[in-house]
C-alpha positions as a Markdown table, in Angstrom:
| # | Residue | x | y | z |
|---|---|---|---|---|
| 1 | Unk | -22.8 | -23.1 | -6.1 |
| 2 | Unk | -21.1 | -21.1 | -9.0 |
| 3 | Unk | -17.4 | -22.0 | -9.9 |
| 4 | Unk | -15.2 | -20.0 | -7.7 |
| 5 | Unk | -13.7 | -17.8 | -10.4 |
| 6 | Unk | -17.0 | -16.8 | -11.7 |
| 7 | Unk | -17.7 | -13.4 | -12.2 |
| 8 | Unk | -20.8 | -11.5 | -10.5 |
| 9 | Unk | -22.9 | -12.2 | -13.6 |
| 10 | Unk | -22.8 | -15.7 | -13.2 |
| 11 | Unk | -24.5 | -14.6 | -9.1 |
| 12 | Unk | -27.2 | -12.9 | -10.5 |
| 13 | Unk | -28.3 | -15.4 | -12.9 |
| 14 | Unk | -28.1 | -17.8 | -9.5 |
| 15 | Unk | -30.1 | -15.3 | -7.5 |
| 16 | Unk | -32.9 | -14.0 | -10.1 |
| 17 | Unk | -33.7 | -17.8 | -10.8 |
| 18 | Unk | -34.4 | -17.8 | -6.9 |
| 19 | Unk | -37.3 | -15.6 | -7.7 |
| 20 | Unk | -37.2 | -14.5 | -4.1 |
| 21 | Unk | -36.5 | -10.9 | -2.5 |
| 22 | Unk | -33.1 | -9.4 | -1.6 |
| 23 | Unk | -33.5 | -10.3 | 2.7 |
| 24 | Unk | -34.5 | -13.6 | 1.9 |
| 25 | Unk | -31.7 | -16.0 | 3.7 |
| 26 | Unk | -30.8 | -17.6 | 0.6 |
| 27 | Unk | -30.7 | -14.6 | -1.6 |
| 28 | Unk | -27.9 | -13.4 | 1.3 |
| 29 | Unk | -26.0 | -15.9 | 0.8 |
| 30 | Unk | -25.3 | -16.1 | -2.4 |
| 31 | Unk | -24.8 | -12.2 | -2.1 |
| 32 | Unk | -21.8 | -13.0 | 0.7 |
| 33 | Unk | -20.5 | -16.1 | -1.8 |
| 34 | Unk | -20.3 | -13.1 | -4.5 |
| 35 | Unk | -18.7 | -10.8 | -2.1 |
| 36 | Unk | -16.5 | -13.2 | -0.9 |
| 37 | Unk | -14.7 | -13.9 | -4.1 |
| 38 | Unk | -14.6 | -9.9 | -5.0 |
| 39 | Unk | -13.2 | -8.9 | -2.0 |
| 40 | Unk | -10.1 | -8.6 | -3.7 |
| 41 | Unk | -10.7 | -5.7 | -5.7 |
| 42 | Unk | -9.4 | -2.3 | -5.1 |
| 43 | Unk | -11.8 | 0.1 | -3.2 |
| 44 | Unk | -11.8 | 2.5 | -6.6 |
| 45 | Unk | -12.6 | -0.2 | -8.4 |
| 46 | Unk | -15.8 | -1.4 | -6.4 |
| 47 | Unk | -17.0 | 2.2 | -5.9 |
| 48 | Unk | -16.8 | 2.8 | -9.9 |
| 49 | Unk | -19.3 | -0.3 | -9.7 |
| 50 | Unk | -21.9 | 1.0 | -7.5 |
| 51 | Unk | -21.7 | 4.4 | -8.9 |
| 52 | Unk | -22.4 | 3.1 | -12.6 |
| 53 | Unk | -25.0 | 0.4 | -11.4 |
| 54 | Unk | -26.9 | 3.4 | -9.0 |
| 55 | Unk | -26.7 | 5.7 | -12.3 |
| 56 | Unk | -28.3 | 2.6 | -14.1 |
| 57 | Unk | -30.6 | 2.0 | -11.9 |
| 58 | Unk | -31.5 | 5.9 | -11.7 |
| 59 | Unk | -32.2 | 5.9 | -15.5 |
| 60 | Unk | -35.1 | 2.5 | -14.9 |
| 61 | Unk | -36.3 | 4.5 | -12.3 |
| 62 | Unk | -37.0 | 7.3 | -14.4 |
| 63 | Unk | -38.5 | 5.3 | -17.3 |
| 64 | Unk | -41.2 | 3.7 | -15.1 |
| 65 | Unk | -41.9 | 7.5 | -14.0 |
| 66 | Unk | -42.1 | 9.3 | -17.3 |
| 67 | Unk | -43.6 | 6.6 | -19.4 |
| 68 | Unk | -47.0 | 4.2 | -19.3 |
| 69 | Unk | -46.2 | 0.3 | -19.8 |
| 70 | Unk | -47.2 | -2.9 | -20.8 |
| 71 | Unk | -47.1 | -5.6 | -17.7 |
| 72 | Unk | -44.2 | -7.4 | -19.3 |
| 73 | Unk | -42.4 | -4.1 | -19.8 |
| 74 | Unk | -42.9 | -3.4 | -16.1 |
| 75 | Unk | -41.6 | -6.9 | -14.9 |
| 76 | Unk | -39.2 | -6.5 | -17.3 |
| 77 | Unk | -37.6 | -3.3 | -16.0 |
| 78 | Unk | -38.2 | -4.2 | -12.8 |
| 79 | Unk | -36.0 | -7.2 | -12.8 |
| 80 | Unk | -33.3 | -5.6 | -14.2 |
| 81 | Unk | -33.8 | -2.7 | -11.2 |
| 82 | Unk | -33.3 | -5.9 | -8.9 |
| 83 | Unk | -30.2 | -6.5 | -10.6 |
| 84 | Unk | -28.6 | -3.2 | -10.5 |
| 85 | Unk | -29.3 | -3.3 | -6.9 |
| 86 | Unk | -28.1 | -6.8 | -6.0 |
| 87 | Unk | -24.8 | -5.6 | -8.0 |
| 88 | Unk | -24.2 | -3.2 | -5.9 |
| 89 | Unk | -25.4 | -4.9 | -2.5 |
| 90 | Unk | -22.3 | -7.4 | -3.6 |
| 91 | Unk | -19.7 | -4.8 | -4.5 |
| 92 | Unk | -20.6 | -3.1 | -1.0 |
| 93 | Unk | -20.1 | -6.0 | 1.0 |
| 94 | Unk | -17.5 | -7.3 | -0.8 |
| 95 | Unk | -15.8 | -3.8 | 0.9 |
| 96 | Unk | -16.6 | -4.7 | 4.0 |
| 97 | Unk | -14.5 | -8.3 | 3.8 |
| 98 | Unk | -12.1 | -6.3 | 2.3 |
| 99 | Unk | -11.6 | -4.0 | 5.3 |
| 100 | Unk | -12.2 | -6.6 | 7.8 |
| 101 | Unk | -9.4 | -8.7 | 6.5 |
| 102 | Unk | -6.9 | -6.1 | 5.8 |
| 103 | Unk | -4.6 | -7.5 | 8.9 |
| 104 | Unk | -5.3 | -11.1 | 8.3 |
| 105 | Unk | -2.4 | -13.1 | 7.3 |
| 106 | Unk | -0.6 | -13.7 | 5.2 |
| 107 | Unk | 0.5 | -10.5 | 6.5 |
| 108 | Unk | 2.9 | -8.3 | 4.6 |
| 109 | Unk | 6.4 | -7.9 | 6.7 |
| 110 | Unk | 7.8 | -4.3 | 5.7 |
| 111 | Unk | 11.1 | -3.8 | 6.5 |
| 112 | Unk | 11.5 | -0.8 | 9.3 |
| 113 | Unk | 14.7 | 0.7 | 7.7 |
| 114 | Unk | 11.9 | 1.3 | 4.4 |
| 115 | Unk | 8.8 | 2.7 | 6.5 |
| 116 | Unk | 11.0 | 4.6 | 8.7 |
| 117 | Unk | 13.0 | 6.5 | 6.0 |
| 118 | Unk | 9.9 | 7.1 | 3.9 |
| 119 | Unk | 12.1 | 6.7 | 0.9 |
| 120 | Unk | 9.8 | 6.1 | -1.9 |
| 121 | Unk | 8.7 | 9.1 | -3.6 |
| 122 | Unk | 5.5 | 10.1 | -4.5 |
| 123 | Unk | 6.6 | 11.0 | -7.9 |
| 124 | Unk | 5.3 | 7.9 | -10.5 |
| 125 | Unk | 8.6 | 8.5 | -12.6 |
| 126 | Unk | 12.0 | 7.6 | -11.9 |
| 127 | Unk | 13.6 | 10.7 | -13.3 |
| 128 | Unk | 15.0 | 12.8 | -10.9 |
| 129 | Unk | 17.2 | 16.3 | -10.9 |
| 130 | Unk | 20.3 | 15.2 | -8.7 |
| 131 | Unk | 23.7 | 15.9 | -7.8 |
| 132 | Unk | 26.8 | 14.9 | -7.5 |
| 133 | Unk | 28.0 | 14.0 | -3.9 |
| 134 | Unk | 31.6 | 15.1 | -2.2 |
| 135 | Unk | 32.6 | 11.4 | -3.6 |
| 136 | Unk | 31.1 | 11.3 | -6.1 |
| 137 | Unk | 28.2 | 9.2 | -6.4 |
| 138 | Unk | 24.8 | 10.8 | -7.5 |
| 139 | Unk | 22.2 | 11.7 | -4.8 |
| 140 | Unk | 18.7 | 11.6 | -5.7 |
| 141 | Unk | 17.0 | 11.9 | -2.7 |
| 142 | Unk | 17.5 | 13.8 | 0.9 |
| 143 | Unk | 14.5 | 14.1 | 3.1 |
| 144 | Unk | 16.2 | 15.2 | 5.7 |
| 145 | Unk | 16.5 | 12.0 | 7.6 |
| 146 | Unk | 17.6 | 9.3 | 4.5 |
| 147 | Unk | 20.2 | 10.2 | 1.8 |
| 148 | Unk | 19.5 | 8.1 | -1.5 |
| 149 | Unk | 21.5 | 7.6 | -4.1 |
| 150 | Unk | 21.6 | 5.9 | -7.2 |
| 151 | Unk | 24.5 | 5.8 | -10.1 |
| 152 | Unk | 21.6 | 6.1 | -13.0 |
| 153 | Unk | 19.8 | 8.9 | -11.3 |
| 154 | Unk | 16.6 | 7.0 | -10.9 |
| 155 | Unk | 14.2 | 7.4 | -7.6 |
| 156 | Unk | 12.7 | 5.2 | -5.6 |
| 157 | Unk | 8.6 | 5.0 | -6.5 |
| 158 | Unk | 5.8 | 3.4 | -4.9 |
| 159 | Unk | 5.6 | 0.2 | -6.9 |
| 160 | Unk | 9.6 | -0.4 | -5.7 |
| 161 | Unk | 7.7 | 0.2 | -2.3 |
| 162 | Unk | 5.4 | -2.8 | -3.3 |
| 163 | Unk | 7.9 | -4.9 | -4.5 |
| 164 | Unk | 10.1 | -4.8 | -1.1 |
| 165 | Unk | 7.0 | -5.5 | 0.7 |
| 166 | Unk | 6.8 | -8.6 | -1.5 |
| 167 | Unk | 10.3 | -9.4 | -1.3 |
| 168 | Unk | 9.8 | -9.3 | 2.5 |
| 169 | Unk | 6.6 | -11.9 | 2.3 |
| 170 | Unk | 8.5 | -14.2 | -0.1 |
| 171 | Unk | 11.6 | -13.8 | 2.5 |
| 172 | Unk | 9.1 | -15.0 | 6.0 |
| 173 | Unk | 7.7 | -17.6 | 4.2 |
| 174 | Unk | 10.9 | -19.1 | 2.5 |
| 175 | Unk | 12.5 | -19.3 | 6.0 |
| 176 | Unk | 14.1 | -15.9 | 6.5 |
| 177 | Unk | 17.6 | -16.4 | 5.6 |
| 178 | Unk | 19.8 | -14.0 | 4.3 |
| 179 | Unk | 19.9 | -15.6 | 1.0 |
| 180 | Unk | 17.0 | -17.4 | -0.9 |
| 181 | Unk | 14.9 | -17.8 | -4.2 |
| 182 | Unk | 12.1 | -16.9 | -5.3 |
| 183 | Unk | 10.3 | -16.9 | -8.8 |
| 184 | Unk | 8.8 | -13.5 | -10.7 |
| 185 | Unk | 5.6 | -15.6 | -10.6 |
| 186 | Unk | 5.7 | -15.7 | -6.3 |
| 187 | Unk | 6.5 | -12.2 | -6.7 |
| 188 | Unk | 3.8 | -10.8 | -8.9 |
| 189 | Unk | 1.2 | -13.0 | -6.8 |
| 190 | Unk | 2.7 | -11.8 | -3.3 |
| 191 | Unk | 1.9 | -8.4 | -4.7 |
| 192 | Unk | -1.3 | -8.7 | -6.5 |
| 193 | Unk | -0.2 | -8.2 | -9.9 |
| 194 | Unk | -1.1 | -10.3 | -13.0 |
| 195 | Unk | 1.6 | -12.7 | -14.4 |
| 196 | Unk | 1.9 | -11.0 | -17.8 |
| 197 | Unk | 5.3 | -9.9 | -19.5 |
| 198 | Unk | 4.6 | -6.2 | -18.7 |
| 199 | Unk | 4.3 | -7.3 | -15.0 |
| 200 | Unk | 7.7 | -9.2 | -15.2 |
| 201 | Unk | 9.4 | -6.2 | -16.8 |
| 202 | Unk | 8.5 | -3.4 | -14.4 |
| 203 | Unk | 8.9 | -6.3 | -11.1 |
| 204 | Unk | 12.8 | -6.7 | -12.8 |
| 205 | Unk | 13.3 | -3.0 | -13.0 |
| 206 | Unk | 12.2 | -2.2 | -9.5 |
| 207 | Unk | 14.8 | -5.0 | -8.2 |
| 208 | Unk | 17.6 | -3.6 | -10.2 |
| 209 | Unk | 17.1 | 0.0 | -9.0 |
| 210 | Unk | 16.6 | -1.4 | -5.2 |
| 211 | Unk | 20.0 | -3.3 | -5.6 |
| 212 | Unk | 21.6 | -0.3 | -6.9 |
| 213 | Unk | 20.2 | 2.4 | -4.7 |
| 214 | Unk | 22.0 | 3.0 | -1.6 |
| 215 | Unk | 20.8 | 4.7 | 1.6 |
| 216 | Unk | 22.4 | 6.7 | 4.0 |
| 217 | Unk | 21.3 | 6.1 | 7.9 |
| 218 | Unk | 22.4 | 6.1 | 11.3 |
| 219 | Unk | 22.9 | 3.2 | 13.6 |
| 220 | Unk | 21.0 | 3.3 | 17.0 |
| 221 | Unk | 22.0 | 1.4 | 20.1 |
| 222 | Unk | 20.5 | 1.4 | 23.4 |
| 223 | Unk | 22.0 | 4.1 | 25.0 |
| 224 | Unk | 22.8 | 6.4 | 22.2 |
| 225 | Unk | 23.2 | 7.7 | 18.6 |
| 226 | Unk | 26.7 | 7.0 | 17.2 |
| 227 | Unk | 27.7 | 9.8 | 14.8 |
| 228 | Unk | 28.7 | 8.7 | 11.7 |
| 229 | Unk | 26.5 | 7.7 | 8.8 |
| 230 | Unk | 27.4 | 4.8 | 6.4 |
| 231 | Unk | 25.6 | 4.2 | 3.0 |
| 232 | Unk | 24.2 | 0.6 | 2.6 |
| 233 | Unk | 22.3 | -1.5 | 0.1 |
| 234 | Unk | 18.8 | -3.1 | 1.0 |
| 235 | Unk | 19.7 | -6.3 | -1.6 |
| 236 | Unk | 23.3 | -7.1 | -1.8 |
| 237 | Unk | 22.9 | -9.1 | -5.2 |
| 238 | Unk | 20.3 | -10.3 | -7.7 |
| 239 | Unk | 20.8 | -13.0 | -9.9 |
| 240 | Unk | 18.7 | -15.4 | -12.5 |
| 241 | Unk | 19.6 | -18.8 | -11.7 |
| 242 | Unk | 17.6 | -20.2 | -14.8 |
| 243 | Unk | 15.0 | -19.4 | -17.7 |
| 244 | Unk | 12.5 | -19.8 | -15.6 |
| 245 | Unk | 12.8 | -16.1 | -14.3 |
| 246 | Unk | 13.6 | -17.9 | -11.1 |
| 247 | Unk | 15.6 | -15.4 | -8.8 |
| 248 | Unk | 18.4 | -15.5 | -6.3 |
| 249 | Unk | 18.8 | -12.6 | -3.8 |
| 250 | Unk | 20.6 | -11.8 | -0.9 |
| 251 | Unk | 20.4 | -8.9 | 1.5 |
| 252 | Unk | 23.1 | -6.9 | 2.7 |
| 253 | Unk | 24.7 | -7.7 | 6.1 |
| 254 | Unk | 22.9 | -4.6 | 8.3 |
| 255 | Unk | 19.4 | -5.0 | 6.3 |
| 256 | Unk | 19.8 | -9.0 | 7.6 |
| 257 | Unk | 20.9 | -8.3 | 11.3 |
| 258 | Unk | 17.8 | -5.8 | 11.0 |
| 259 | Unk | 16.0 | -8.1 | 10.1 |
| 260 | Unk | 16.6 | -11.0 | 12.3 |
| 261 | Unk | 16.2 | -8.3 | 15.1 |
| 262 | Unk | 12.2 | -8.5 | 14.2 |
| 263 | Unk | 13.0 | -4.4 | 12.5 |
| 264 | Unk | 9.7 | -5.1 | 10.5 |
| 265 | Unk | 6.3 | -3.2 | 10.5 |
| 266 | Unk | 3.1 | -5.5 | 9.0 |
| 267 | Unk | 1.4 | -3.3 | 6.3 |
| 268 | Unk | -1.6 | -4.6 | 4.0 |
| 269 | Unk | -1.2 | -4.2 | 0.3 |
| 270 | Unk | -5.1 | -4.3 | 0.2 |
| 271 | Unk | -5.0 | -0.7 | 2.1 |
| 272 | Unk | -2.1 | 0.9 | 0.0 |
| 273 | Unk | -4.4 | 0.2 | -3.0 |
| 274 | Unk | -7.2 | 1.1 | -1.4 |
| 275 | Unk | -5.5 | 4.8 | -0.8 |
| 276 | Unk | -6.5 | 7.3 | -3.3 |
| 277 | Unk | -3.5 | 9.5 | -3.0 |
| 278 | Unk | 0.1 | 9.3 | -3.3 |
| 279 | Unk | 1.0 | 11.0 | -0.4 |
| 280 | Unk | -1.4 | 8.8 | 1.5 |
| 281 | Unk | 0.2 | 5.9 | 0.4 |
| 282 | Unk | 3.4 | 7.3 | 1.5 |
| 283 | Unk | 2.0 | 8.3 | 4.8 |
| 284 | Unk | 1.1 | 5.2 | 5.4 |
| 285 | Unk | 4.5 | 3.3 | 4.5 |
| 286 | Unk | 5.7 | 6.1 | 7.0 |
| 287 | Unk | 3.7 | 6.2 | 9.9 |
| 288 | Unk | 4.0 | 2.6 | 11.5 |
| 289 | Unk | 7.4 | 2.6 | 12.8 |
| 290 | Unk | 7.2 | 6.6 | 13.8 |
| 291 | Unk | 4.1 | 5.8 | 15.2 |
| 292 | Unk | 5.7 | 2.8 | 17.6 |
| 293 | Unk | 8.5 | 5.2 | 18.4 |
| 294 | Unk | 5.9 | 8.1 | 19.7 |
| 295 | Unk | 6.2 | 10.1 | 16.6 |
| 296 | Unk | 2.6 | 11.6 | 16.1 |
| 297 | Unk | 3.5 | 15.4 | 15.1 |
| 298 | Unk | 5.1 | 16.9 | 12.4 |
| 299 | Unk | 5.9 | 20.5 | 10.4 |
| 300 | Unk | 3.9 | 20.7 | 7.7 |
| 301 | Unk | 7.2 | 21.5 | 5.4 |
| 302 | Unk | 8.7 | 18.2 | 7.1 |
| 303 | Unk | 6.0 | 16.2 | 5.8 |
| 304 | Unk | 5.7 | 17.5 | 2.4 |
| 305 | Unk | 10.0 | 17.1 | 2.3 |
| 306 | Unk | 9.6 | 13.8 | 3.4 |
| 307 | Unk | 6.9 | 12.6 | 0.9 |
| 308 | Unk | 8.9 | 14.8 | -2.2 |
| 309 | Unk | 6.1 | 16.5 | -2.8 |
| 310 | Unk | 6.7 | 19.1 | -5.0 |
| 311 | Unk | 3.8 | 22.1 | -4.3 |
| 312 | Unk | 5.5 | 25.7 | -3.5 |
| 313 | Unk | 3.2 | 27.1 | -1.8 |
| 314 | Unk | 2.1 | 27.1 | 1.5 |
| 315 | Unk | -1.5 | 26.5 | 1.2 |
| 316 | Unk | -1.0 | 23.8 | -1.6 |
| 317 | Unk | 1.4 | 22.0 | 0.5 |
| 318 | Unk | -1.4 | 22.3 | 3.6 |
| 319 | Unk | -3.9 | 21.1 | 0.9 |
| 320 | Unk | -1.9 | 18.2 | -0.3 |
| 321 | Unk | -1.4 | 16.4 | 3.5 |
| 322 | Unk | -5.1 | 16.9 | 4.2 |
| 323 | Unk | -6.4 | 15.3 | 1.1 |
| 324 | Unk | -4.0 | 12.7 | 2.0 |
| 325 | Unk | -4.9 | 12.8 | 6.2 |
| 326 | Unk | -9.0 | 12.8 | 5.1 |
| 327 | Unk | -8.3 | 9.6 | 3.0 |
| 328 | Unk | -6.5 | 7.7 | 5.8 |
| 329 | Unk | -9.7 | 8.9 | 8.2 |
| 330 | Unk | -11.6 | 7.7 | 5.2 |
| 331 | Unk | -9.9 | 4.3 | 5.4 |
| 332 | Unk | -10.0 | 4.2 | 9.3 |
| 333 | Unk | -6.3 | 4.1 | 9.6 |
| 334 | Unk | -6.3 | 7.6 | 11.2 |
| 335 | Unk | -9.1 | 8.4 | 14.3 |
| 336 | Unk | -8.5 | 12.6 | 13.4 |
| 337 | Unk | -5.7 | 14.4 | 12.5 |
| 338 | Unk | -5.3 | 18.9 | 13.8 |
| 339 | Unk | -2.9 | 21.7 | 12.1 |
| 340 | Unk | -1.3 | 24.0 | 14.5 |
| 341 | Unk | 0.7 | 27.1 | 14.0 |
| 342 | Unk | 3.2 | 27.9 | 16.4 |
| 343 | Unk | 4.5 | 31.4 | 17.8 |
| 344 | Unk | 6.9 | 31.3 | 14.6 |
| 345 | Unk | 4.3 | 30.4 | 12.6 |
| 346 | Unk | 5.3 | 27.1 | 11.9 |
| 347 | Unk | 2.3 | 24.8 | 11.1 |
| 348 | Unk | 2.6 | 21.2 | 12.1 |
| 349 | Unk | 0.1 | 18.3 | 11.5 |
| 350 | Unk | -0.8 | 15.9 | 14.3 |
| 351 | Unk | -1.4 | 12.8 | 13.5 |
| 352 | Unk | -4.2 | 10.4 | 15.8 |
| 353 | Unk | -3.5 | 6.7 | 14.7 |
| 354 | Unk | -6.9 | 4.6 | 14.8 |
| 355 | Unk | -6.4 | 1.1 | 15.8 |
| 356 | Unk | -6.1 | -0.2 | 12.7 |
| 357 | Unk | -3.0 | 1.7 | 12.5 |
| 358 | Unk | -1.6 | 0.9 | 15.6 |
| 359 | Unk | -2.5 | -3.0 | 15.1 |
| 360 | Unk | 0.5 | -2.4 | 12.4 |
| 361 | Unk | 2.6 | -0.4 | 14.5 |
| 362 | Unk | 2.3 | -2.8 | 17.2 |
| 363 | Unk | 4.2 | -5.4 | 15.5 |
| 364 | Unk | 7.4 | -3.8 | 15.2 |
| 365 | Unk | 9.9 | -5.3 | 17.0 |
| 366 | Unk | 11.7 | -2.8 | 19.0 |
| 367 | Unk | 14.2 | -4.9 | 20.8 |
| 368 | Unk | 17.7 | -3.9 | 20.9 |
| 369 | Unk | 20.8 | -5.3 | 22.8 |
| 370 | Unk | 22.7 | -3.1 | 24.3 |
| 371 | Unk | 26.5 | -3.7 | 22.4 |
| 372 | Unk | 25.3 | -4.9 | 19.1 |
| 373 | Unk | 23.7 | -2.6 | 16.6 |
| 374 | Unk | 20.5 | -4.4 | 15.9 |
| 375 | Unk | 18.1 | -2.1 | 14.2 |
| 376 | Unk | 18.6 | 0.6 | 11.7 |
| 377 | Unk | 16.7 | 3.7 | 12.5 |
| 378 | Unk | 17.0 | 7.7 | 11.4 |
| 379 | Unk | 17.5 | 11.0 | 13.3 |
């Protein structure tokens, strides 16, 4: 068998010195061994494969059509034909493992006080417009539900997003204590980035901005919503213990209760990349925990608020969630998905989780005692 970092080059050579046809058993194997080891590449990635290998093999196609050959120029362009279509026989299935193991573990703990505030922006840069707040810190984000702010003026984005959910993994598997260490290196791995100095550089950035961001939420008990808000840090402090990059952090007292109250959502990394849009990607940080709690409808201008999208118009905003809904149906996280328009002529989008979804929603712990604040959750 091939080395297991070989590339899919290093297949075909296996396969084409089989000399036997695609459905022979052996062939098939190899073709799952391929897949196997490829299944962790991004969904655009793989379909930029098969596109360009189809296209390829279109061309051969068209050659063997327009043009009289030799025997050996036949055979010849016939076995590369072969491999064009064994390339993209491997970059197809190695989709399928992809999606079939997009809920096995490790799994990705999410914190609930992140997916239910949806507040990472589907803006790619950190500058914001903001203002200045009645004491005087700068607010850079209100969704209506979550109040960010952040003394440099700089936004949550969807790779801060990432790293929490990485944060989180590191945290279950180090023991989930409020404080522990972890290395960039664990970090950049638990998130499926490369370990290069670019990597390190944006992962340090996104840990700086989630320590200084703070969010503005409401505590929930059992039998009610108490009134007053109180602004809070995910990460209480970050600090390098050595030149190692190796990294101390510790989260803030109500992030920790939350956490050891099970507030977490399981959400695949593997799916976010797989999303095409950045709305999508911030539906589905979103939809878990609103999904657990019976939340299946929103206003369109809700949703747009909510993701910071920045369209004016009606029909672009309307535009924008369906791209974003027909991607998640794409990805089987969503079964359908209707627009409505109500007597005011209010349109709201309702959401129909598919069990994929649902198997993420599922795991959210929604357990609270009924005199201590033990989850953090929004309006």
């Amino acid at each position: 068998m091939p080395p297991r970092k070989s590339n899919i080059e290093t297949w075909i050579t296996k396969i084409i010195s089989l000399g036997l046809p695609k459905d022979d058993v052996t062939v098939q194997t190899l073709i799952n061994d391929a897949a196997e080891e490829l299944k962790g590449k991004s969904k655009i990635e793989a379909q930029r494969h098969i596109r360009e290998e189809g296209q390829k093999e279109l061309e051969l196609h068209k050659i063997i059509a327009s043009q009289k050959l030799s025997d050996s120029e036949l055979n010849e362009i016939n076995t590369q034909i072969f491999k064009h279509e064994v390339r993209q026989i491997i970059w197809q299935k190695s989709q399928e493992l992809r999606r079939a193991a997009y809920y096995s573990k490790p799994s990705h703990p999410y914190g609930d006080i992140f997916s239910t505030g949806a507040i990472s922006s589907i803006s790619k840069s950190r500058n914001k417009s903001s203002e200045i707040a009645d004491d005087g810190e700068t607010l850079v984000r209100d969704n209506r539900r979550t109040k960010i702010y952040h003394p440099a003026k700089k936004e949550l984005t969807l790779q801060d997003a990432k790293v929490l959910i990485g944060i989180h993994k590191l945290w279950e598997e180090s023991g989930k204590e409020k404080e522990f260490e972890f290395t960039i290196f664990s970090l950049a791995k638990a998130i499926g980035r490369d370990t290069g100095g670019k990597t390190y550089k944006e992962i340090w950035e996104s840990l700086e901005v989630l320590q200084d961001s703070k969010f503005e939420f409401t505590y929930y008990y059992k039998q009610g919503l108490i009134e007053s808000l109180d602004r809070i840090n995910i990460l209480q402090s970050i600090g390098r213990r050595d030149r190692q990059k190796t990294f101390k952090i510790m989260f803030s007292d109500a992030v920790y209760r939350s956490l050891q109250a099970g507030a977490f959502a399981y959400l695949s990394l593997a799916i976010l990349e797989d999303l095409n849009t950045s709305t999508a990607q911030n539906l589905y940080l979103f939809l878990p925990a609103q999904v657990a709690q019976g939340n299946r409808r929103w206003s369109l201008e809700e949703i747009v608020t909510l993701m910071g999208a920045k369209a004016n118009r009606p029909q672009k905003r309307k535009d924008i969630v369906k791209e974003a809904c027909e991607n998640m149906v794409e990805l089987n996280l969503l079964e359908g998905y209707e627009f409505h328009t109500d007597e005011t002529g209010t349109v709201y989008c309702e959401f129909k989780p598919s069990r994929l979804l649902l198997m993420s929603s599922n795991t959210i712990n929604t357990t609270r005692n009924e005199n201590i604040v033990e989850q953090l959750t929004l309006l």
